[in-house]
C-alpha positions in Angstrom: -68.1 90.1 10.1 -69.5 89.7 13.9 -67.9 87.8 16.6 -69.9 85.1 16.1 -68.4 84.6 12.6 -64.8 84.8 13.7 -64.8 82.6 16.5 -66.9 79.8 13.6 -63.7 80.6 11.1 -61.4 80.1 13.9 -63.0 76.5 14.8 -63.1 75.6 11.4 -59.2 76.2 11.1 -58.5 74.2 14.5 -60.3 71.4 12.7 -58.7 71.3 9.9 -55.6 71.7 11.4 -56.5 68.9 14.0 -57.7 66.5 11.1 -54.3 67.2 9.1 -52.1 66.6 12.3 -54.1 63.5 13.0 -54.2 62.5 9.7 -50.1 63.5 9.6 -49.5 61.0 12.5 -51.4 58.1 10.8 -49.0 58.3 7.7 -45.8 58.5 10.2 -47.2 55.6 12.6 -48.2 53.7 9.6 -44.8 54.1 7.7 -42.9 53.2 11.2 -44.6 50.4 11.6 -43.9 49.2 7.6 -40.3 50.1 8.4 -40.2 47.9 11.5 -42.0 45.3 9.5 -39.1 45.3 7.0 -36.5 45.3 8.8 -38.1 42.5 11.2 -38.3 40.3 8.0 -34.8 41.0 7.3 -33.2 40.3 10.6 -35.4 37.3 10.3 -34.5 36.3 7.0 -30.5 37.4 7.6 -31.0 34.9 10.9 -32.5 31.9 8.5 -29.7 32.6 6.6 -27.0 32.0 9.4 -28.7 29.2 10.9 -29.1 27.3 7.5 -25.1 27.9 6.5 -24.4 27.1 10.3 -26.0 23.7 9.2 -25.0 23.8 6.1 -20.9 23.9 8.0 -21.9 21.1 10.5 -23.5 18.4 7.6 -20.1 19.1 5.7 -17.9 18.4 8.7 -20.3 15.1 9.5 -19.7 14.4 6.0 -16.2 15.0 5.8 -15.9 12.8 9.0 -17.7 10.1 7.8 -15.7 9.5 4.5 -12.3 9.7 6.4 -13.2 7.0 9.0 -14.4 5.0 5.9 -11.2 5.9 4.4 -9.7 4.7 7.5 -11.7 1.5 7.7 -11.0 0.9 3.8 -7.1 1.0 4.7 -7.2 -1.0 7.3 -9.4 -3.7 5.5 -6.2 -3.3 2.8 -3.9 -4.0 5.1 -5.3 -7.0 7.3 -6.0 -8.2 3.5 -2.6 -7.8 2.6 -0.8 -9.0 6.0 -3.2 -12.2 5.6 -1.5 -12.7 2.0 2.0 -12.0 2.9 1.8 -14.6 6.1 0.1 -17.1 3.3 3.0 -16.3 1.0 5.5 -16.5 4.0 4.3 -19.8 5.1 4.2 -21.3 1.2 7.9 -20.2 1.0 8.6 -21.4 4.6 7.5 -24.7 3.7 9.0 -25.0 0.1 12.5 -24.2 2.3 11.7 -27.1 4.8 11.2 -29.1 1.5 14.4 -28.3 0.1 16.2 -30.0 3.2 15.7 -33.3 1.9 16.5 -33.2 -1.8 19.8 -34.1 -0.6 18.6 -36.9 1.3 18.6 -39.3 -2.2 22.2 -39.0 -3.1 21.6 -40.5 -6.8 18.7 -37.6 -7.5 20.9 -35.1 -5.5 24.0 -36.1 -7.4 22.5 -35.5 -10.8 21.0 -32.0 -9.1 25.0 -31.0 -8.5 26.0 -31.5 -11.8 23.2 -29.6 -13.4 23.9 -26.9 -11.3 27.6 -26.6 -11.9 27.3 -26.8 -15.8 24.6 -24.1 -15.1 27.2 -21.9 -13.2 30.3 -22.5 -16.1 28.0 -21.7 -18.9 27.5 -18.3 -17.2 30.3 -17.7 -16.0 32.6 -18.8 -19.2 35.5 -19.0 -17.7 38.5 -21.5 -17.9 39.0 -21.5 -14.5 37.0 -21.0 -11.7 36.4 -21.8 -8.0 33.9 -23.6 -6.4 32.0 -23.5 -3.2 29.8 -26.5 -1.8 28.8 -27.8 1.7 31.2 -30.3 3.8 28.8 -33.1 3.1 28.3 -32.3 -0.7 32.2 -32.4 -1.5 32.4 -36.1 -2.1 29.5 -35.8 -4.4 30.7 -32.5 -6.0 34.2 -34.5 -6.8 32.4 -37.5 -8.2 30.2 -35.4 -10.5 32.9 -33.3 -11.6 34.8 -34.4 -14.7 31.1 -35.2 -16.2 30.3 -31.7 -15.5 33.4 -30.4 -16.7 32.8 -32.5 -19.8 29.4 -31.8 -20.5 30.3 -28.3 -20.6 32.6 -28.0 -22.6 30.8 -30.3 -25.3 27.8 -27.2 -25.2 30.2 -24.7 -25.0 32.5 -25.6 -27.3 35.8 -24.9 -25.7 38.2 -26.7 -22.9 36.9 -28.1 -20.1 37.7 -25.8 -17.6 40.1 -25.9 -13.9 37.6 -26.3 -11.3 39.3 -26.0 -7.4 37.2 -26.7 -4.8 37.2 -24.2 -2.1 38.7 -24.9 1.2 35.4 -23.0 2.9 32.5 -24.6 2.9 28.9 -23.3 2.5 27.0 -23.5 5.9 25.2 -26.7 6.7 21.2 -26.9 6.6 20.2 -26.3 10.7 17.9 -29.7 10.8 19.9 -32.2 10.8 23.5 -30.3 12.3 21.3 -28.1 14.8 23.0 -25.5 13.8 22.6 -21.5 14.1 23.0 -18.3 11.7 23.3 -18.8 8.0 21.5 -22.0 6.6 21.8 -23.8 3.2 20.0 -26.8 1.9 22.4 -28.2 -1.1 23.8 -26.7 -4.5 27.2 -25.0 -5.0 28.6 -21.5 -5.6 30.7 -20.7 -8.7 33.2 -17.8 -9.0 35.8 -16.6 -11.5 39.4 -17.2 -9.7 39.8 -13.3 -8.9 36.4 -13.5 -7.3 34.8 -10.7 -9.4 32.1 -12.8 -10.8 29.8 -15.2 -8.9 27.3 -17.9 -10.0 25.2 -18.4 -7.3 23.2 -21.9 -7.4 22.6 -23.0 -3.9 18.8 -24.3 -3.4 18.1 -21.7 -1.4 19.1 -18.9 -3.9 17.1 -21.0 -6.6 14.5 -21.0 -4.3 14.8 -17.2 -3.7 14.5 -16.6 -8.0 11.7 -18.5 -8.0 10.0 -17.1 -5.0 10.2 -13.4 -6.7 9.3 -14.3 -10.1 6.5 -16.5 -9.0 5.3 -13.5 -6.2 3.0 -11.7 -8.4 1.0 -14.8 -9.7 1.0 -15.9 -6.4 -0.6 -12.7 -4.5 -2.9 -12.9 -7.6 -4.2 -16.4 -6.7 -4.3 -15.7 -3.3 -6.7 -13.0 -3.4 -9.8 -14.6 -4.0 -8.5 -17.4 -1.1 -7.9 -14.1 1.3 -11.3 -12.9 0.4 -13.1 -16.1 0.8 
């Protein structure tokens, strides 16, 4: 083999060698640049990912906002409502007290009131002796009506009639007509056994009272369609 030969071997081996380098470098550019593709699209899709639970966060708080203020604006819709029913209820009771200051004013209808009221008290109480409260103003009425009290209780209860003593202290008077400050109380007498221990309380104003809570649900009932309205 001549010169010629060798150096047309040696070229041929450079060119190979070239075209397998080149050929080498393609494969690693092309494989860098799939790698930097990938992990492009996956900082790209890890980024989505924060942005959309970052949103995701913020709508919940909104939303989480938005019911509490309507929570807030529900409660205090509940409560106007139910302030506007208790002054409704106050004022109804207010003006049923007013109202009781002139029962007494017709002393025959008020005079048949006090004797109810005290055969009321001795068929609770059932005692043969007892002690009895009233108003100043009431205690001429109390002592005309009581020996038909007194009777009339013992015919239902079918014993004695009982000791009644009026009490030297009197229930307060009613502030209208005596202009008068503290306790008030518009007519009907107090009951108690002679050591005190148990009371019949049947003044106007407690009946008024009974009434007042037993009647309280139907009442807040009624009034809620007038509240609404």
């Amino acid at each position: 083999m001549n010169d010629a030969d060798v150096a047309k071997q040696i070229q041929q081996m450079v060119r190979f060698i070239r075209q397998e380098a080149e050929e080498k470098a393609n494969e690693i550019s092309v494989s860098a640049e799939e790698e930097f593709n990938i992990e492009k699209l996956q900082l790209v899709e890890a980024e989505k990912k924060k942005i959309k639970q970052e949103y995701e966060r913020k709508e919940k708080q909104v939303l989480i906002r938005k019911k509490i203020e309507y929570s807030m604006q529900l409660n205090a819709s509940r409560i106007k409502v139910l302030q506007a029913q208790d002054d409704l209820v106050n004022s109804m009771k207010e003006a049923a007290s007013k109202g009781l200051l002139h029962v007494s004013n017709d002393h025959h209808v008020y005079r048949k009131l006090l004797k109810d009221l005290i055969v009321q008290c001795l068929l609770r109480l059932k005692e043969s002796a007892v002690l009895l409260r009233c108003r100043k103003e009431d205690v001429h009425l109390v002592e005309s009506v009581l020996h038909s009290a007194k009777e009339e209780y013992a015919d239902k209860a079918n014993v004695h009639p009982p000791e009644i003593i009026i009490d030297n202290v009197h229930l307060p008077p009613d502030h209208v007509h005596h202009h008068a400050v503290g306790p008030s109380c518009a007519g009907g007498v107090v009951l108690a056994s002679r050591d005190g221990k148990i009371v019949c309380e049947n003044t106007l104003d407690a009946r008024l009272d009974v009434a007042y809570r037993k009647k309280l649900p139907l009442i807040r009932k009624e009034l809620v369609g007038l509240v609404a309205a």
